[in-house]
PDB file of C-alpha atoms and ligand atoms in Angstrom:
ATOM      1  CA  MET A  30    -238.953-100.080  90.094  1.00 52.00           C
ATOM      2  CA  GLU A  31    -236.679 -98.653  87.467  1.00 55.00           C
ATOM      3  CA  GLY A  32    -236.591 -97.233  83.975  1.00 52.00           C
ATOM      4  CA  SER A  33    -239.958 -97.236  82.295  1.00 62.00           C
ATOM      5  CA  GLU A  34    -241.785 -97.918  85.569  1.00 86.00           C
ATOM      6  CA  CYS A  35    -240.486 -94.986  87.594  1.00 97.00           C
ATOM      7  CA  ILE A  36    -242.233 -91.635  87.155  1.00 97.00           C
ATOM      8  CA  PHE A  37    -239.090 -89.645  87.963  1.00 98.00           C
ATOM      9  CA  CYS A  38    -236.945 -91.694  85.560  1.00 97.00           C
ATOM     10  CA  ARG A  39    -239.556 -91.017  82.911  1.00 97.00           C
ATOM     11  CA  ILE A  40    -239.417 -87.290  83.692  1.00 97.00           C
ATOM     12  CA  LEU A  41    -235.623 -87.402  83.499  1.00 97.00           C
ATOM     13  CA  LYS A  42    -235.791 -89.177  80.141  1.00 96.00           C
ATOM     14  CA  GLY A  43    -238.220 -86.569  78.831  1.00 96.00           C
ATOM     15  CA  GLU A  44    -241.093 -89.030  78.527  1.00 96.00           C
ATOM     16  CA  LEU A  45    -243.176 -87.059  81.038  1.00 96.00           C
ATOM     17  CA  THR A  46    -243.106 -83.311  81.423  1.00 95.00           C
ATOM     18  CA  ALA A  47    -241.945 -81.358  84.432  1.00 97.00           C
ATOM     19  CA  TYR A  48    -240.709 -77.845  85.026  1.00 97.00           C
ATOM     20  CA  PHE A  49    -236.962 -78.163  85.518  1.00 97.00           C
ATOM     21  CA  VAL A  50    -235.122 -75.423  87.378  1.00 97.00           C
ATOM     22  CA  TYR A  51    -231.719 -77.131  87.418  1.00 98.00           C
ATOM     23  CA  ARG A  52    -229.986 -79.965  85.657  1.00 97.00           C
ATOM     24  CA  GLY A  53    -226.308 -80.886  85.837  1.00 94.00           C
ATOM     25  CA  ASN A  54    -223.650 -82.604  87.940  1.00 92.00           C
ATOM     26  CA  GLY A  55    -225.792 -85.721  88.250  1.00 94.00           C
ATOM     27  CA  ILE A  56    -228.628 -83.747  89.841  1.00 96.00           C
ATOM     28  CA  ALA A  57    -231.982 -82.592  88.562  1.00 98.00           C
ATOM     29  CA  VAL A  58    -234.390 -80.189  90.230  1.00 98.00           C
ATOM     30  CA  PHE A  59    -237.967 -79.727  89.129  1.00 98.00           C
ATOM     31  CA  LEU A  60    -241.183 -78.344  90.511  1.00 98.00           C
ATOM     32  CA  ASP A  61    -243.413 -80.647  92.531  1.00 97.00           C
ATOM     33  CA  LYS A  62    -246.567 -81.296  90.541  1.00 96.00           C
ATOM     34  CA  TYR A  63    -248.612 -80.914  93.747  1.00 95.00           C
ATOM     35  CA  PRO A  64    -246.869 -78.137  95.664  1.00 96.00           C
ATOM     36  CA  VAL A  65    -247.810 -77.410  99.262  1.00 93.00           C
ATOM     37  CA  THR A  66    -246.293 -73.919  99.062  1.00 94.00           C
ATOM     38  CA  LYS A  67    -245.202 -71.716  96.212  1.00 95.00           C
ATOM     39  CA  GLY A  68    -241.703 -72.793  95.253  1.00 97.00           C
ATOM     40  CA  HIS A  69    -241.991 -76.423  96.423  1.00 97.00           C
ATOM     41  CA  ILE A  70    -239.312 -78.229  94.419  1.00 98.00           C
ATOM     42  CA  LEU A  71    -237.797 -81.709  94.317  1.00 98.00           C
ATOM     43  CA  VAL A  72    -234.097 -82.469  94.163  1.00 98.00           C
ATOM     44  CA  VAL A  73    -233.326 -85.879  92.648  1.00 98.00           C
ATOM     45  CA  PRO A  74    -230.268 -87.783  91.471  1.00 98.00           C
ATOM     46  CA  GLU A  75    -230.206 -88.529  87.742  1.00 97.00           C
ATOM     47  CA  GLU A  76    -229.485 -92.155  88.621  1.00 97.00           C
ATOM     48  CA  HIS A  77    -232.307 -94.247  89.990  1.00 98.00           C
ATOM     49  CA  TYR A  78    -232.177 -95.238  93.668  1.00 98.00           C
ATOM     50  CA  GLU A  79    -235.242 -96.244  95.595  1.00 98.00           C
ATOM     51  CA  SER A  80    -234.755 -93.897  98.542  1.00 98.00           C
ATOM     52  CA  VAL A  81    -232.087 -92.361 100.741  1.00 98.00           C
ATOM     53  CA  HIS A  82    -231.565 -95.724 102.457  1.00 98.00           C
ATOM     54  CA  ASN A  83    -229.899 -97.304  99.402  1.00 98.00           C
ATOM     55  CA  THR A  84    -228.439 -94.243  97.701  1.00 98.00           C
ATOM     56  CA  PRO A  85    -224.619 -94.201  97.655  1.00 97.00           C
ATOM     57  CA  PRO A  86    -223.265 -91.643 100.161  1.00 96.00           C
ATOM     58  CA  CYS A  87    -221.717 -89.349  97.556  1.00 95.00           C
ATOM     59  CA  THR A  88    -224.931 -89.230  95.527  1.00 97.00           C
ATOM     60  CA  ALA A  89    -226.974 -88.588  98.666  1.00 97.00           C
ATOM     61  CA  ALA A  90    -224.515 -85.837  99.605  1.00 97.00           C
ATOM     62  CA  ARG A  91    -224.927 -84.175  96.214  1.00 97.00           C
ATOM     63  CA  VAL A  92    -228.693 -84.166  96.550  1.00 98.00           C
ATOM     64  CA  TRP A  93    -228.608 -82.726 100.079  1.00 98.00           C
ATOM     65  CA  ILE A  94    -225.987 -80.140  99.163  1.00 97.00           C
ATOM     66  CA  ALA A  95    -228.123 -78.960  96.246  1.00 98.00           C
ATOM     67  CA  ALA A  96    -231.167 -78.845  98.539  1.00 98.00           C
ATOM     68  CA  SER A  97    -229.120 -76.794 101.022  1.00 98.00           C
ATOM     69  CA  ALA A  98    -228.262 -74.295  98.289  1.00 98.00           C
ATOM     70  CA  TYR A  99    -231.983 -73.804  97.656  1.00 98.00           C
ATOM     71  CA  ALA A 100    -232.596 -73.356 101.391  1.00 98.00           C
ATOM     72  CA  ARG A 101    -230.055 -70.563 101.336  1.00 98.00           C
ATOM     73  CA  PHE A 102    -231.471 -69.024  98.163  1.00 98.00           C
ATOM     74  CA  TYR A 103    -235.024 -69.043  99.542  1.00 98.00           C
ATOM     75  CA  ARG A 104    -234.004 -67.644 102.921  1.00 98.00           C
ATOM     76  CA  GLU A 105    -231.396 -65.097 101.882  1.00 98.00           C
ATOM     77  CA  LYS A 106    -232.422 -64.016  98.374  1.00 97.00           C
ATOM     78  CA  LEU A 107    -236.171 -64.489  98.441  1.00 98.00           C
ATOM     79  CA  GLY A 108    -236.954 -63.748 102.079  1.00 98.00           C
ATOM     80  CA  ALA A 109    -238.601 -67.049 102.975  1.00 98.00           C
ATOM     81  CA  LEU A 110    -239.366 -67.215 106.706  1.00 97.00           C
ATOM     82  CA  GLY A 111    -238.243 -70.831 106.770  1.00 97.00           C
ATOM     83  CA  VAL A 112    -237.569 -73.849 104.580  1.00 97.00           C
ATOM     84  CA  ASN A 113    -238.276 -77.540 105.092  1.00 96.00           C
ATOM     85  CA  LEU A 114    -235.954 -80.131 103.563  1.00 97.00           C
ATOM     86  CA  ILE A 115    -237.754 -83.435 103.738  1.00 96.00           C
ATOM     87  CA  THR A 116    -237.166 -86.931 102.445  1.00 98.00           C
ATOM     88  CA  ASN A 117    -239.444 -89.906 102.996  1.00 97.00           C
ATOM     89  CA  SER A 118    -237.874 -93.356 102.946  1.00 98.00           C
ATOM     90  CA  GLY A 119    -240.375 -96.170 102.600  1.00 98.00           C
ATOM     91  CA  ARG A 120    -244.127 -96.305 102.277  1.00 97.00           C
ATOM     92  CA  ALA A 121    -244.474 -96.292 106.074  1.00 97.00           C
ATOM     93  CA  ALA A 122    -242.728 -92.913 106.066  1.00 96.00           C
ATOM     94  CA  GLY A 123    -245.066 -91.524 103.431  1.00 94.00           C
ATOM     95  CA  GLN A 124    -242.900 -92.110 100.364  1.00 96.00           C
ATOM     96  CA  GLU A 125    -245.023 -92.059  97.217  1.00 94.00           C
ATOM     97  CA  VAL A 126    -242.471 -92.052  94.403  1.00 97.00           C
ATOM     98  CA  PHE A 127    -239.725 -94.624  94.849  1.00 98.00           C
ATOM     99  CA  HIS A 128    -236.871 -92.633  93.358  1.00 98.00           C
ATOM    100  CA  PHE A 129    -234.866 -90.821  96.028  1.00 98.00           C
ATOM    101  CA  HIS A 130    -235.857 -87.170  96.272  1.00 98.00           C
ATOM    102  CA  VAL A 131    -235.603 -84.332  98.746  1.00 98.00           C
ATOM    103  CA  HIS A 132    -238.488 -81.904  98.998  1.00 98.00           C
ATOM    104  CA  VAL A 133    -237.503 -78.263  99.382  1.00 98.00           C
ATOM    105  CA  ILE A 134    -240.513 -76.423 100.782  1.00 96.00           C
ATOM    106  CA  PRO A 135    -240.094 -72.686 101.329  1.00 97.00           C
ATOM    107  CA  ARG A 136    -242.258 -71.269 104.114  1.00 95.00           C
ATOM    108  CA  TRP A 137    -243.856 -67.889 103.508  1.00 94.00           C
ATOM    109  CA  ASP A 138    -245.980 -67.903 106.648  1.00 92.00           C
ATOM    110  CA  TYR A 139    -246.223 -69.610 110.016  1.00 90.00           C
ATOM    111  CA  ARG A 140    -248.650 -72.413 109.190  1.00 83.00           C
ATOM    112  CA  ARG A 141    -247.880 -75.720 110.854  1.00 80.00           C
ATOM    113  CA  LEU A 142    -246.582 -78.518 108.679  1.00 74.00           C
ATOM    114  CA  SER A 143    -249.825 -80.463 109.163  1.00 74.00           C
ATOM    115  CA  GLY A 144    -251.748 -77.423 107.936  1.00 74.00           C
ATOM    116  CA  LEU A 145    -249.474 -77.176 104.934  1.00 74.00           C
ATOM    117  CA  LEU A 146    -250.737 -80.392 103.421  1.00 76.00           C
ATOM    118  CA  SER A 147    -254.204 -78.877 103.131  1.00 76.00           C
ATOM    119  CA  GLY A 148    -252.624 -76.291 100.853  1.00 77.00           C
ATOM    120  CA  ARG A 149    -251.490 -78.957  98.416  1.00 87.00           C
ATOM    121  CA  HIS A 150    -252.766 -78.132  94.963  1.00 91.00           C
ATOM    122  CA  MET A 151    -252.066 -78.964  91.358  1.00 94.00           C
ATOM    123  CA  LEU A 152    -249.285 -76.865  89.868  1.00 96.00           C
ATOM    124  CA  THR A 153    -250.491 -74.484  87.190  1.00 95.00           C
ATOM    125  CA  GLU A 154    -248.413 -73.280  84.290  1.00 95.00           C
ATOM    126  CA  GLU A 155    -248.666 -69.733  85.593  1.00 97.00           C
ATOM    127  CA  GLU A 156    -247.351 -70.713  89.021  1.00 96.00           C
ATOM    128  CA  ALA A 157    -244.561 -72.742  87.406  1.00 96.00           C
ATOM    129  CA  ARG A 158    -243.472 -69.715  85.386  1.00 97.00           C
ATOM    130  CA  GLU A 159    -243.497 -67.531  88.511  1.00 97.00           C
ATOM    131  CA  VAL A 160    -241.369 -70.012  90.445  1.00 97.00           C
ATOM    132  CA  ALA A 161    -238.918 -70.367  87.548  1.00 96.00           C
ATOM    133  CA  GLU A 162    -238.635 -66.569  87.545  1.00 97.00           C
ATOM    134  CA  MET A 163    -238.107 -66.486  91.341  1.00 97.00           C
ATOM    135  CA  LEU A 164    -235.331 -69.045  91.071  1.00 98.00           C
ATOM    136  CA  LYS A 165    -233.391 -67.289  88.330  1.00 96.00           C
ATOM    137  CA  GLY A 166    -229.765 -67.150  89.415  1.00 95.00           C
ATOM    138  CA  SER A 167    -230.092 -70.038  91.855  1.00 97.00           C
ATOM    139  CA  GLU A 168    -228.271 -72.391  89.450  1.00 97.00           C
ATOM    140  CA  HIS A 169    -224.997 -70.591  90.139  1.00 97.00           C
ATOM    141  CA  LEU A 170    -225.377 -71.180  93.862  1.00 97.00           C
ATOM    142  CA  VAL A 171    -226.197 -74.850  93.264  1.00 97.00           C
ATOM    143  CA  ASP A 172    -223.104 -75.220  91.069  1.00 96.00           C
ATOM    144  CA  GLU A 173    -220.988 -73.504  93.713  1.00 96.00           C
ATOM    145  CA  TYR A 174    -222.312 -75.799  96.451  1.00 96.00           C
ATOM    146  CA  LEU A 175    -221.789 -78.942  94.368  1.00 95.00           C
ATOM    147  CA  GLU A 176    -218.290 -77.885  93.390  1.00 94.00           C
ATOM    148  CA  SER A 177    -217.464 -77.394  97.078  1.00 93.00           C
ATOM    149  CA  LEU A 178    -217.819 -81.168  97.507  1.00 90.00           C
ATOM    150  CA  GLY A 179    -214.605 -81.538  95.546  1.00 85.00           C
ATOM    151  CA  SER A 180    -213.614 -84.285  93.180  1.00 82.00           C
ATOM    152  CA  GLU A 181    -214.228 -87.200  95.572  1.00 82.00           C
ATOM    153  CA  CYS A 182    -218.002 -86.863  95.328  1.00 83.00           C
TER     154      CYS A 182
HETATM  155 ZN1   ZN B  27    -236.322 -93.580  88.928  1.00 83.99          ZN
END
């Protein structure tokens, strides 16, 4: 599934809308349309790969490094109690969109992960604006993390 078929490729091409919070260095980050917590974002490579299992190592590294920068930003700048970084590879693992992505899910309380899914809701424009505001300044940290990979990746 590639190009016109893939929802994330269509978002990246501007054919479908999403709230981007970062774009550059081969990486894009946008808000999950059905967040389970406030600030639930997706980190994706600009290039299409089905899932982590067939993503080239350097591209996978870039995605995880960017996700790690958000974990730090949520924990250290925004006071999140925890953060989940999750990727699902394959339908059996719960993958729904077959374009590699890492979920970054900040945790603002102590609900169990299973309980989190009940909090899944449709993103509103108001919430999207609030999250974009929260994440102001995070792009510098993402750049810094990606640059730390050096020229080989
Ligand atoms: Zn795609």
